[in-house]
Coordinates of C-alpha atoms in Angstrom, one line a residue:
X156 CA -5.9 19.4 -28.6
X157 CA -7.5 19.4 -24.9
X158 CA -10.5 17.1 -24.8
X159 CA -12.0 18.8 -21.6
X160 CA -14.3 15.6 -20.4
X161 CA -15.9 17.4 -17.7
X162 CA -17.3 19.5 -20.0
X163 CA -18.0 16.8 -22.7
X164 CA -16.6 19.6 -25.1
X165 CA -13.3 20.8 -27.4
X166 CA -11.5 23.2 -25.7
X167 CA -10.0 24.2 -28.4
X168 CA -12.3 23.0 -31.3
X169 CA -10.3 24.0 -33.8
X170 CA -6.7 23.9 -33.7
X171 CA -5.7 22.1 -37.0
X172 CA -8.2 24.9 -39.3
X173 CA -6.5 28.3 -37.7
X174 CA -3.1 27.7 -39.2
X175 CA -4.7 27.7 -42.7
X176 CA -6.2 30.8 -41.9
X177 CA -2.6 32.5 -41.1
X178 CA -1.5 31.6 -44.5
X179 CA -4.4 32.9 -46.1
X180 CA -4.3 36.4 -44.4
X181 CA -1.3 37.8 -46.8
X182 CA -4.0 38.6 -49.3
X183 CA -5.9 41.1 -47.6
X184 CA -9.1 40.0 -48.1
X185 CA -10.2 38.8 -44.2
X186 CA -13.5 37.9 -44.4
X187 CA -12.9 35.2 -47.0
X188 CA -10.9 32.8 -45.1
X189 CA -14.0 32.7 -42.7
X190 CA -16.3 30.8 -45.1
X191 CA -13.9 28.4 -45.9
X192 CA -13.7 27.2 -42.5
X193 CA -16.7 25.6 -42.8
X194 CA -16.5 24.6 -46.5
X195 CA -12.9 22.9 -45.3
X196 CA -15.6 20.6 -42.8
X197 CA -17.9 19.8 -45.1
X198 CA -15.0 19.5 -47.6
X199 CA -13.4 16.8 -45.3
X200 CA -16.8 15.0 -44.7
X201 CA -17.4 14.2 -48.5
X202 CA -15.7 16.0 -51.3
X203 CA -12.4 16.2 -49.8
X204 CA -9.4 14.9 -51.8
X205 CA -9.8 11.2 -53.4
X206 CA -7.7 9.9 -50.1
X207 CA -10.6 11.3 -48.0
X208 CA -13.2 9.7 -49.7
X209 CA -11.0 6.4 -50.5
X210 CA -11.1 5.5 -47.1
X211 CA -14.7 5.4 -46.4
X212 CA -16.1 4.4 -49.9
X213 CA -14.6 0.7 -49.1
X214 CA -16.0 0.0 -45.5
X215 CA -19.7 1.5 -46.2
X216 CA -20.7 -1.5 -48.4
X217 CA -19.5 -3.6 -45.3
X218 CA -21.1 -2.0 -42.4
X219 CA -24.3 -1.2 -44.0
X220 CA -26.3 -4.2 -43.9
X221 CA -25.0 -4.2 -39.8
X222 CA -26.4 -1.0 -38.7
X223 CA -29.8 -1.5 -39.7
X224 CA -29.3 -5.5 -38.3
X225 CA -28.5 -4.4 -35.3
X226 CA -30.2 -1.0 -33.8
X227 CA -32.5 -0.3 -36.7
X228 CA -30.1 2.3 -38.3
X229 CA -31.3 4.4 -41.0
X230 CA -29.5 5.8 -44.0
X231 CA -29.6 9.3 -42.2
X232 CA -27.4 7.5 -39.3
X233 CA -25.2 5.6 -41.6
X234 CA -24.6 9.0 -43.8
X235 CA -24.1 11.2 -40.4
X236 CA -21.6 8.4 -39.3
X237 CA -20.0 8.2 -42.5
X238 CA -19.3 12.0 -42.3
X239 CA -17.6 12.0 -38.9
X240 CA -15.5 8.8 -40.0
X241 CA -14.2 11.0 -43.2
X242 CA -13.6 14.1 -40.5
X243 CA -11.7 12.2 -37.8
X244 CA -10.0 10.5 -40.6
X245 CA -8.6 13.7 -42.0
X246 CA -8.2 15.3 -38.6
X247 CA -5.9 12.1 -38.0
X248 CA -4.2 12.7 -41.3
X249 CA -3.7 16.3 -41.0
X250 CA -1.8 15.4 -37.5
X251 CA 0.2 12.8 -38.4
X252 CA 1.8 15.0 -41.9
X253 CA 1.9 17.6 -38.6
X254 CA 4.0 15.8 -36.2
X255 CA 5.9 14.5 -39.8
X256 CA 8.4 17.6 -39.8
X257 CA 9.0 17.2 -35.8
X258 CA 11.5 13.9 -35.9
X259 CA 13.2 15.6 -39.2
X260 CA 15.1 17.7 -37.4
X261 CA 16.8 15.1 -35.2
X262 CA 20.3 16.7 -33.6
X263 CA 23.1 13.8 -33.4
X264 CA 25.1 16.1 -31.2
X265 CA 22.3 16.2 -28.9
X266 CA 23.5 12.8 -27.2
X267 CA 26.9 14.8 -26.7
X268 CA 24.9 17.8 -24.9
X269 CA 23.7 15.0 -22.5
X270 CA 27.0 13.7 -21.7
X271 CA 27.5 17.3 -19.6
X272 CA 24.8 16.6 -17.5
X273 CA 26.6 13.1 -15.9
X274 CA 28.8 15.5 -13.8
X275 CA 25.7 17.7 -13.2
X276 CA 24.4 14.7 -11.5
X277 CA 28.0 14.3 -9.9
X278 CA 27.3 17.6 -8.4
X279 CA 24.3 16.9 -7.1
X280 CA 24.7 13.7 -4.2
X281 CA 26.5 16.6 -2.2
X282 CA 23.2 17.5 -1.0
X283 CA 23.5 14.5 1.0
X284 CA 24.8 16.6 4.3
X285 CA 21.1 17.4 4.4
X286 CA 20.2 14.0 5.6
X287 CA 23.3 14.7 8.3
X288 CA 21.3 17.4 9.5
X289 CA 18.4 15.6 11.5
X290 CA 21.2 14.1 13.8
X291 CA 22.1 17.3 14.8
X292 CA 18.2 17.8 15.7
X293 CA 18.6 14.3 17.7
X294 CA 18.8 16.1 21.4
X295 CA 15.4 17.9 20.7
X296 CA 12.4 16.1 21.9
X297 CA 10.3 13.8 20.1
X298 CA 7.6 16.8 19.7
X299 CA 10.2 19.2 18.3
X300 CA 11.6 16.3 16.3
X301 CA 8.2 15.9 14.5
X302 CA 7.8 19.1 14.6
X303 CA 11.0 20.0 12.5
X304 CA 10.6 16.9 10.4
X305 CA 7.0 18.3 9.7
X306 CA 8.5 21.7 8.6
X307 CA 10.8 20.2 6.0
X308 CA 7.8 18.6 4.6
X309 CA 6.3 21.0 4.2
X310 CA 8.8 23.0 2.5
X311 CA 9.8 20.2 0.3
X312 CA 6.5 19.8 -0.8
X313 CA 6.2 23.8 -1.8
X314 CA 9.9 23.9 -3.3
X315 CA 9.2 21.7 -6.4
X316 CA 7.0 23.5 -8.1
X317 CA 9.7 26.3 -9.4
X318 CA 12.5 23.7 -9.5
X319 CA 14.2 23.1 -12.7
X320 CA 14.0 18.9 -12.3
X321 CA 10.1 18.0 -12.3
X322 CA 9.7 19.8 -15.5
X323 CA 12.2 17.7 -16.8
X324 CA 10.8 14.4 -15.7
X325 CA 7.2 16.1 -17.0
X326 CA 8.2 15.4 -20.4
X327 CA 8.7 12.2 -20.5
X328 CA 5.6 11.5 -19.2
X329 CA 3.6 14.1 -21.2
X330 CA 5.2 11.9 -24.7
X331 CA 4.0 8.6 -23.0
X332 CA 0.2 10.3 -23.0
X333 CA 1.0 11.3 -26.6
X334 CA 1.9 7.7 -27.4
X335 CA -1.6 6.4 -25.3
X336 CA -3.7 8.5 -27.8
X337 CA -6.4 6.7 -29.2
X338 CA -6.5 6.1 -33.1
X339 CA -9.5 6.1 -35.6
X340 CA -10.0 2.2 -36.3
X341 CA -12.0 0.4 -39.1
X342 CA -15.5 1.5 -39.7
X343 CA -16.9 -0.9 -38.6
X344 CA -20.3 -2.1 -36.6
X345 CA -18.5 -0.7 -33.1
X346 CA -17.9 2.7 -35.2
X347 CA -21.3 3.0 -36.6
X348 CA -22.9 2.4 -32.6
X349 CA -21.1 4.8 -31.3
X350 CA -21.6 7.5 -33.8
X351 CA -25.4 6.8 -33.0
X352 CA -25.1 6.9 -30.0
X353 CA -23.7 10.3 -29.9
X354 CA -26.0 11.4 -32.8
X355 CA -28.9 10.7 -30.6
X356 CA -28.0 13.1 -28.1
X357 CA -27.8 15.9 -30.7
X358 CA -24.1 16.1 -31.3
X359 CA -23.2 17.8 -34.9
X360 CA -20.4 16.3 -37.3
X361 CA -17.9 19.1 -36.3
X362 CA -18.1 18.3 -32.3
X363 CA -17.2 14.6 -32.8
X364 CA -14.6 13.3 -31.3
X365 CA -11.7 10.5 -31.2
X366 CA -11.7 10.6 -27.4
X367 CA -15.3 10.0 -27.3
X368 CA -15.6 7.6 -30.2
X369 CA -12.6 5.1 -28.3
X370 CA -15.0 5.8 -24.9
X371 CA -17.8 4.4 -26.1
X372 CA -16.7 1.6 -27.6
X373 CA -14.9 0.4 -24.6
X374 CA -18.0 0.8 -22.5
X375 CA -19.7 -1.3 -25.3
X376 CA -16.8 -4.3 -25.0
X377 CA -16.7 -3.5 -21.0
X378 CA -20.8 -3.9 -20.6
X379 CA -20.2 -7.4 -22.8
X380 CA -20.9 -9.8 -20.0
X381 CA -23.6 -7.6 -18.4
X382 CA -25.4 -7.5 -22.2
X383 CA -24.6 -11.4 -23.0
X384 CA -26.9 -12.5 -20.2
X385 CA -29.2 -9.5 -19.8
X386 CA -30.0 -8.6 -23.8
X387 CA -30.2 -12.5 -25.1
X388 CA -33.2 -13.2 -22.6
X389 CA -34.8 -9.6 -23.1
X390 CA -35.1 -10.2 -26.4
X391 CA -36.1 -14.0 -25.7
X392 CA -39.1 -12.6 -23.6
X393 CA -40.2 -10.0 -25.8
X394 CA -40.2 -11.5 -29.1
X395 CA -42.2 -10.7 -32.0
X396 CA -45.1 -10.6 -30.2
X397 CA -46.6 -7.9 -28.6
X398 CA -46.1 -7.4 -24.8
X399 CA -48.2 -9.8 -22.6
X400 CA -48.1 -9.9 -18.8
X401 CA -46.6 -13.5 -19.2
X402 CA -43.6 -11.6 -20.9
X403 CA -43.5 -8.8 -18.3
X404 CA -43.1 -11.3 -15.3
X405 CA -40.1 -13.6 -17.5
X406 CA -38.7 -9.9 -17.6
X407 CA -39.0 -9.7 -13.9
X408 CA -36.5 -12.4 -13.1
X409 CA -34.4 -10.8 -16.1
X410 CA -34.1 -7.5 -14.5
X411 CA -33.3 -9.5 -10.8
X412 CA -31.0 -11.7 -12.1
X413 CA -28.9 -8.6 -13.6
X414 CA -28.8 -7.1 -9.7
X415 CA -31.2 -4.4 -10.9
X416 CA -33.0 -4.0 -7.5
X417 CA -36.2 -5.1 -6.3
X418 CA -37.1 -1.5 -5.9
X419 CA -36.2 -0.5 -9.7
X420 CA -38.0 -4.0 -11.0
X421 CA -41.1 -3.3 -9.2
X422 CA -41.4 0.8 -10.9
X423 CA -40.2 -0.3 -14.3
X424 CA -42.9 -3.2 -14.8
X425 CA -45.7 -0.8 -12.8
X426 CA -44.3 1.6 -16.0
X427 CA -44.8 -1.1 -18.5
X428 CA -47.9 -2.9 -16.7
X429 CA -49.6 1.0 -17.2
X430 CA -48.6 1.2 -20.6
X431 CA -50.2 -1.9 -21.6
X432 CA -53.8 -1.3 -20.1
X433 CA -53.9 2.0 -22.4
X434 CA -52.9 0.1 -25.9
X435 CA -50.8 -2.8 -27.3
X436 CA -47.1 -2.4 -27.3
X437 CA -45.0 -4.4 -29.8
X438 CA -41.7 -5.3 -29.0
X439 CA -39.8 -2.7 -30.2
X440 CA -41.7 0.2 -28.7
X441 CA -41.6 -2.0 -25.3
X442 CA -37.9 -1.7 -26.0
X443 CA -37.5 1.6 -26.1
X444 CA -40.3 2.5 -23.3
X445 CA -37.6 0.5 -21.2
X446 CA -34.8 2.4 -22.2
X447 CA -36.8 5.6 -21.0
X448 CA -37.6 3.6 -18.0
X449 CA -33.9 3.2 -17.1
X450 CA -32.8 6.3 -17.7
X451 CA -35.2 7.9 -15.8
X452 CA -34.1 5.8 -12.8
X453 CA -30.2 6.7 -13.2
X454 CA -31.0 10.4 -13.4
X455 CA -33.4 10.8 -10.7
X456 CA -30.9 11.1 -7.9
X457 CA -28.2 13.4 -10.1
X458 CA -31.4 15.5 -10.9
X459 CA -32.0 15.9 -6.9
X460 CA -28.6 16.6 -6.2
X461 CA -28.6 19.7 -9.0
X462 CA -25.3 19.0 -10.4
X463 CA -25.9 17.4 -14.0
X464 CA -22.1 16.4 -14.3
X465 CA -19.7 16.8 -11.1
X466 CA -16.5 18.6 -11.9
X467 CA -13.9 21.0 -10.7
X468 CA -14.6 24.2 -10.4
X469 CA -12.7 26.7 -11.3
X470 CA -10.4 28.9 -9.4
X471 CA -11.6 27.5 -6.5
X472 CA -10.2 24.9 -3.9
X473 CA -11.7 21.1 -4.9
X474 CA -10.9 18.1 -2.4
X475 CA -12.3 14.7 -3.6
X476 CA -12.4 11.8 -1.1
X477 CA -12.7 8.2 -2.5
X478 CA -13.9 5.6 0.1
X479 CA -15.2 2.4 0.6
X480 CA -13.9 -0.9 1.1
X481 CA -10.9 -3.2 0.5
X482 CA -10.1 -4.9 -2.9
X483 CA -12.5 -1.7 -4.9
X484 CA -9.9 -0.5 -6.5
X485 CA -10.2 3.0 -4.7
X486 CA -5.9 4.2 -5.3
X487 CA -6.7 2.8 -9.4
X488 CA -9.9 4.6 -9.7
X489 CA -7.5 7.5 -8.2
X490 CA -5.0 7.3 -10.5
X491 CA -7.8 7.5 -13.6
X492 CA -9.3 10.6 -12.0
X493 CA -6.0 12.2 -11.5
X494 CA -5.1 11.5 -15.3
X495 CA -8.6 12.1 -16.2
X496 CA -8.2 15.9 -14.4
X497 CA -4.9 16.7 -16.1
X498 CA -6.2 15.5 -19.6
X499 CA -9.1 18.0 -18.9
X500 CA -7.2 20.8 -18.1
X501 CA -7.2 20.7 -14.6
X502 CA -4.6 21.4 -11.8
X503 CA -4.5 18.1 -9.2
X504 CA -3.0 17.1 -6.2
X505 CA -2.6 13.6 -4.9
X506 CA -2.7 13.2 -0.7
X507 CA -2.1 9.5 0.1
X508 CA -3.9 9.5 3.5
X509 CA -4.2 5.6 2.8
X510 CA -1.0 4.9 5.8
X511 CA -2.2 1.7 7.0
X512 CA -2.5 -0.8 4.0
X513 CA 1.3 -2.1 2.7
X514 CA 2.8 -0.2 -0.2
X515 CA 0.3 2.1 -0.5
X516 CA 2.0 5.1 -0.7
X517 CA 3.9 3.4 -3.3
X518 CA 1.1 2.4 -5.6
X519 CA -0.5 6.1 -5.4
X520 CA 3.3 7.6 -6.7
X521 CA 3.7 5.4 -9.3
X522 CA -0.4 6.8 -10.4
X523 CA 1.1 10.0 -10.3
X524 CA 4.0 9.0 -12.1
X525 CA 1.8 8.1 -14.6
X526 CA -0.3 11.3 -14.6
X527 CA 2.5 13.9 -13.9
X528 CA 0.6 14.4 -10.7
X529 CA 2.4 15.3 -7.6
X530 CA 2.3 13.4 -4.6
X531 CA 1.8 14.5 -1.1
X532 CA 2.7 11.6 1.3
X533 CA 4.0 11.0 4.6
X534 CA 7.1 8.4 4.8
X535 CA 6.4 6.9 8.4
X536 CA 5.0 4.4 9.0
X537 CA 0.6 4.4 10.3
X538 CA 1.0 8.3 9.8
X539 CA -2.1 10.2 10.7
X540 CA -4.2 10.3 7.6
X541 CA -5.6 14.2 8.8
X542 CA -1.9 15.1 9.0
X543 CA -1.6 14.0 5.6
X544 CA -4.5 15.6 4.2
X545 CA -3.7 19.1 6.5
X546 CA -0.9 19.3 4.2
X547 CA -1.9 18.1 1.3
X548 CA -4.5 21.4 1.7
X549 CA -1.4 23.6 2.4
X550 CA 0.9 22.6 -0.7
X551 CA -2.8 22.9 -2.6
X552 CA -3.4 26.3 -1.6
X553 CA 0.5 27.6 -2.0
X554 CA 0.4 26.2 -5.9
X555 CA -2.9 27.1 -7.1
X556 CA -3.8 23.8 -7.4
X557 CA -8.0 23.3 -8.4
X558 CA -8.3 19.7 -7.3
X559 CA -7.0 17.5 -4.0
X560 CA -7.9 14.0 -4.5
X561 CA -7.8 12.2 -0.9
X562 CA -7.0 8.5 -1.3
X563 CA -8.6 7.0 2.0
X564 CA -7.8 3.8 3.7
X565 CA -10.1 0.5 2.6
X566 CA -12.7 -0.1 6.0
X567 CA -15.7 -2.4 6.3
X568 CA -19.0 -0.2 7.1
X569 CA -19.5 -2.3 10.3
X570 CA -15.8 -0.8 11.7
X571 CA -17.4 1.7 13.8
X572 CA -14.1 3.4 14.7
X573 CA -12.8 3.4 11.1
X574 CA -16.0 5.3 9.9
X575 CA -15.4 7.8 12.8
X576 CA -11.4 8.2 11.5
X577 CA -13.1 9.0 8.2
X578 CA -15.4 11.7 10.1
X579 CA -11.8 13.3 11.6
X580 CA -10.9 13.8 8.0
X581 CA -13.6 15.4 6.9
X582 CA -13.5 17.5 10.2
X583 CA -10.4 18.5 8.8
X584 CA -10.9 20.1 5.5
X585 CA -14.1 21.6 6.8
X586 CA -12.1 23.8 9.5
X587 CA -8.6 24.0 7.3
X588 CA -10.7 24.7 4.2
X589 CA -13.9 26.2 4.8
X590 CA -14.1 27.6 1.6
X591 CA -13.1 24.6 -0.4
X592 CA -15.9 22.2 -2.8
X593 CA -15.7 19.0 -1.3
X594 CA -17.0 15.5 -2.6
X595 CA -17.0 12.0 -0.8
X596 CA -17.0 9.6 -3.6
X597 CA -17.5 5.9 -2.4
X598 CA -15.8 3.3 -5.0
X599 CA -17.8 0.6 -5.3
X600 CA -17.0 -2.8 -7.3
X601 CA -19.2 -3.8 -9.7
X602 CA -19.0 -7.6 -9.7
X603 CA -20.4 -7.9 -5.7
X604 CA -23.5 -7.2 -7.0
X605 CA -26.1 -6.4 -3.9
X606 CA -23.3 -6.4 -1.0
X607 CA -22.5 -3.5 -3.0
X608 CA -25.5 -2.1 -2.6
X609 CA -25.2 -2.2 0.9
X610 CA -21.9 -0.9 1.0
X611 CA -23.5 2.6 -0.3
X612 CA -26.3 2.7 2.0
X613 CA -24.0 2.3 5.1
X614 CA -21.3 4.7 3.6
X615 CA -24.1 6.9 2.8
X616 CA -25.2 7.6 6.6
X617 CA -21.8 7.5 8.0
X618 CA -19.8 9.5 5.8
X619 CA -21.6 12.0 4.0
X620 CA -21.4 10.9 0.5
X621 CA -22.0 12.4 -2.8
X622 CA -22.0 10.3 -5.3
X623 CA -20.8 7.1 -6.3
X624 CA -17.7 5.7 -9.0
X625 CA -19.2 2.1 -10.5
X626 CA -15.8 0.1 -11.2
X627 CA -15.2 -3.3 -12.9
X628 CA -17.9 -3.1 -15.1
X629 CA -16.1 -5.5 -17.6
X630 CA -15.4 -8.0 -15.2
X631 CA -19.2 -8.5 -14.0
X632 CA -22.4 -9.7 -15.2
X633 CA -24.1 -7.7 -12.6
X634 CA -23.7 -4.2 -14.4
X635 CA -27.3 -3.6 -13.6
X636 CA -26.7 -3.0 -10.0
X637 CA -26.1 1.0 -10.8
X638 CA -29.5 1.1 -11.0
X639 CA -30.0 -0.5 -7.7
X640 CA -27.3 2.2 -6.2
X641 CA -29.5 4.7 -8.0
X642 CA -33.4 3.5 -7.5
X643 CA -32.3 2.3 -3.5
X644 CA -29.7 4.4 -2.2
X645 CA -30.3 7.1 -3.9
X646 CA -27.0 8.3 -4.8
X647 CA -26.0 9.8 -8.2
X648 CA -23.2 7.7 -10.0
X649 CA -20.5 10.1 -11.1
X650 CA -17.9 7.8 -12.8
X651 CA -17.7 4.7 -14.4
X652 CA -14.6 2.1 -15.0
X653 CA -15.2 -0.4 -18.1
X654 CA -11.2 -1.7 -18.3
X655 CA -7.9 -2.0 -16.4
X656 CA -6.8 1.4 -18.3
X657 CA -5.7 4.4 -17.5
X658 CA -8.4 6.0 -19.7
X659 CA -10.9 3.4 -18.9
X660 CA -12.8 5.9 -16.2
X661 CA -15.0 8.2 -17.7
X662 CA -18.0 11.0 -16.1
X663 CA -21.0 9.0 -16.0
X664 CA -23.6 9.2 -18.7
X665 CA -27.0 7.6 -18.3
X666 CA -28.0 7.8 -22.0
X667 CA -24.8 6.4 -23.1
X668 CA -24.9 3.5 -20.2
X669 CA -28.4 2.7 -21.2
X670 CA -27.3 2.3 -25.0
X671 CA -24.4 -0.1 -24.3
X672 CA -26.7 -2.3 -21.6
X673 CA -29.3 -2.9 -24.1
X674 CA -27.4 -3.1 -27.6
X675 CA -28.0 -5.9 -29.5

């Protein structure tokens, strides 16, 4: 199943129900198989089988004094969560009896079908006399010599794609993604929140899923040091008693101290001070009025720049710059995206333009390793990174390929010459690919809190950015300064990394973001 994430929907919603169907069409009957489709979902919720309903009849007496502890939650929200549980429990079931028959039949001769293959590999060093031609090249001049060894680049980078070998070493890594798949946990208190959470935004039983559920609760655990200071002194200054301007300037320093923003302080408490001159406000309504508050701050700049979620568009050319500065984690938060692309269904590209810093090249193959994302790269060394990217655009365009993402060398926004190398780069896609839909994400580390901040306003004038990737969230207390990106710099946050993972980079939801900063 393809878990598109730039859509936020099932590609293919429902794989495991059509096979059923196929058995059921040698009666002739058709239109009966359709209603049981959704009987089979509501089936699986409640009244499936006794192992269905064994499963969640023992954790509901355990999480249901938490939910309503901790976010007020209803029996309607216990009951809808209890549902999805039963559903992604059967869905999980229904795959693993599935992929049951698969290792069954296991082939012992197949290791003596590999042992043909040693003299295949025998037969293939002789290509070595390739590396013999450049010497005859040597009494060209050092233009031609480029030249040529440009060429072959080239050509090697087209060649792969109908060659025999990367599909080989594509399996491999397509059963280490398969191994990575998340699994449905305990129901328990992190369970409960995040089937909430998605209940809130109007999701149904049926669109659920595993992907999402394991998202949200590692933005809950990666927002943990952001909450422990931020949510224990909220709730310290608003009390049981309704909202006083006493409490409205303790929650001043709060929002400050989380690297909020002056900016986004001052129009959240003029928000609050209003409300309180037209009636009382107790402390849950002040709680959720600030919820609203920040949410409204987060999506003001991705409302301006019309795009509600950034991602690839089809059948066209994308080219995705990440910048910023040393030490953000820009080739990691490449690597995610990359995975993140393929995962969603999307063609990618890697173009390691990053030629300065030591072993970079390196670090971006073994990301595409990871990914099964091909890597366009130039061996010498302090390459031009244009040169890099001019062919990166060429192999893109030959393939097919929907998405180039352009890993850019770390520079500080006061190197003046650096900015002006990123400018030639972007002068480059512009007049190679005119046509092509391109982003300049700037990476920015979570934990520097308001240098951060100042990283995106100086990236922002000098090279052309689009949005922003927050990273390190669970490694900071100072998760509150995407609001200060958002309310100050005016720039929409796109992505968001909550872990060391390769699925711990995820489109950026403000709903969702809000939720996990404030949950008790």
């Amino acid at each position: 199943m393809v878990f598109d994430w730039f859509k936020r929907a099932l590609a293919q919603p429902a794989p495991t129900p059509e096979p059923e169907p196929a058995a059921a069409p040698a009666p002739e009957p058709v239109p009966e198989p359709e209603p049981e489709s959704p009987a089979e979902s509501e089936a699986a919720a409640v009244p499936a089988a006794p192992e269905a309903v064994a499963p969640v009849a023992v954790p509901p007496s355990a999480p249901a004094p938490v939910g309503p502890a901790g976010q007020g939650v209803d029996e309607d929200a216990l009951a809808w969560a209890r549902q999805a549980y039963a559903r992604l429990k059967a869905q999980q079931e229904a795959a693993s009896q599935a992929a049951a028959p698969a290792p069954d039949p296991v082939p012992t001769p197949a290791p003596a079908a590999e042992a043909p293959p040693a003299p295949e590999a025998a037969s293939e060093p002789p290509p070595a006399p390739e590396t013999a031609a450049p010497p005859a090249a040597s009494g060209l001049s050092l233009l031609e010599q480029a030249a040529a060894q440009r060429q072959q680049r080239l050509l090697e980078i087209t060649a792969p794609a109908p060659a025999a070998p990367p599909a080989a070493t594509a399996t491999p890594l397509a059963a280490e993604a398969d191994v990575a798949d998340p699994s449905l946990g305990a129901f328990d208190d992190t369970f409960t929140w995040s089937a909430e959470v998605l209940a809130a935004q109007g999701r149904s039983v049926e669109d659920v899923s595993l992907e999402e559920i394991d998202w949200l609760g590692r933005l809950r655990r990666g927002l943990e040091k952001t909450r422990k200071g931020f949510v224990t002194q909220l709730l310290e200054n608003l009390g049981d008693d309704p909202l006083t301007p006493a409490v409205l300037d303790d929650l001043e320093s709060t929002l400050l101290r989380a690297d909020v923003g002056v900016k986004a302080t001052d129009q959240v408490l003029e928000a609050l001070r209003r409300r309180l001159n037209e009636e009382v406000v107790d402390p849950a309504e002040g709680l959720r009025f600030l919820k609203e508050q920040l949410r409204g701050l987060l999506e003001e700049p991705i409302r301006a720049g019309g795009t509600a979620l950034l991602a690839p568009q089809r059948d066209r050319l994308n080219v995705w710059l990440l910048v910023g500065v040393n030490g953000v984690g820009k080739t990691t938060t490449l690597g995610k995206l990359a995975n993140l692309a393929v995962r969603s269904g999307y063609s990618c590209l890697i173009a390691a333009a990053d030629t300065f810093r030591a072993a970079a090249v390196q670090q971006v193959s073994v990301w595409g390793e990871r990914s099964g994302v091909a890597v366009v790269a130039n061996p010498s060394a302090n390459a031009d990174p244009a040169a890099v990217v001019f062919d990166a655009i060429g192999a893109a365009r030959s393939k097919g390929t929907e998405l180039v993402l352009v890993d850019t060398a770390g520079r500080l926004q006061t190197k003046h010459n650096l900015m002006e190398e990123l400018g030639k780069v972007r002068r480059t896609i512009t007049k190679l690919a005119p046509e092509a839909a391109v982003e300049s994400l700037l990476v920015l580390d979570a934990s520097q809190g308001q240098n951060g901040l100042r990283q995106a306003m100086a990236f922002a004038s000098a090279a052309g950015l689009t949005g922003v990737v927050l990273t390190k969230l669970d490694g900071s207390a100072r998760g509150g300064v995407a609001l200060a990106v958002a309310s100050e710099a005016g720039l929409p946050i796109r992505f968001i990394g909550a872990g060391e993972g390769i699925r711990d980079l995820r489109p950026f939801n403000s709903f969702e973001f809000v939720e996990a900063l404030l949950a008790s």
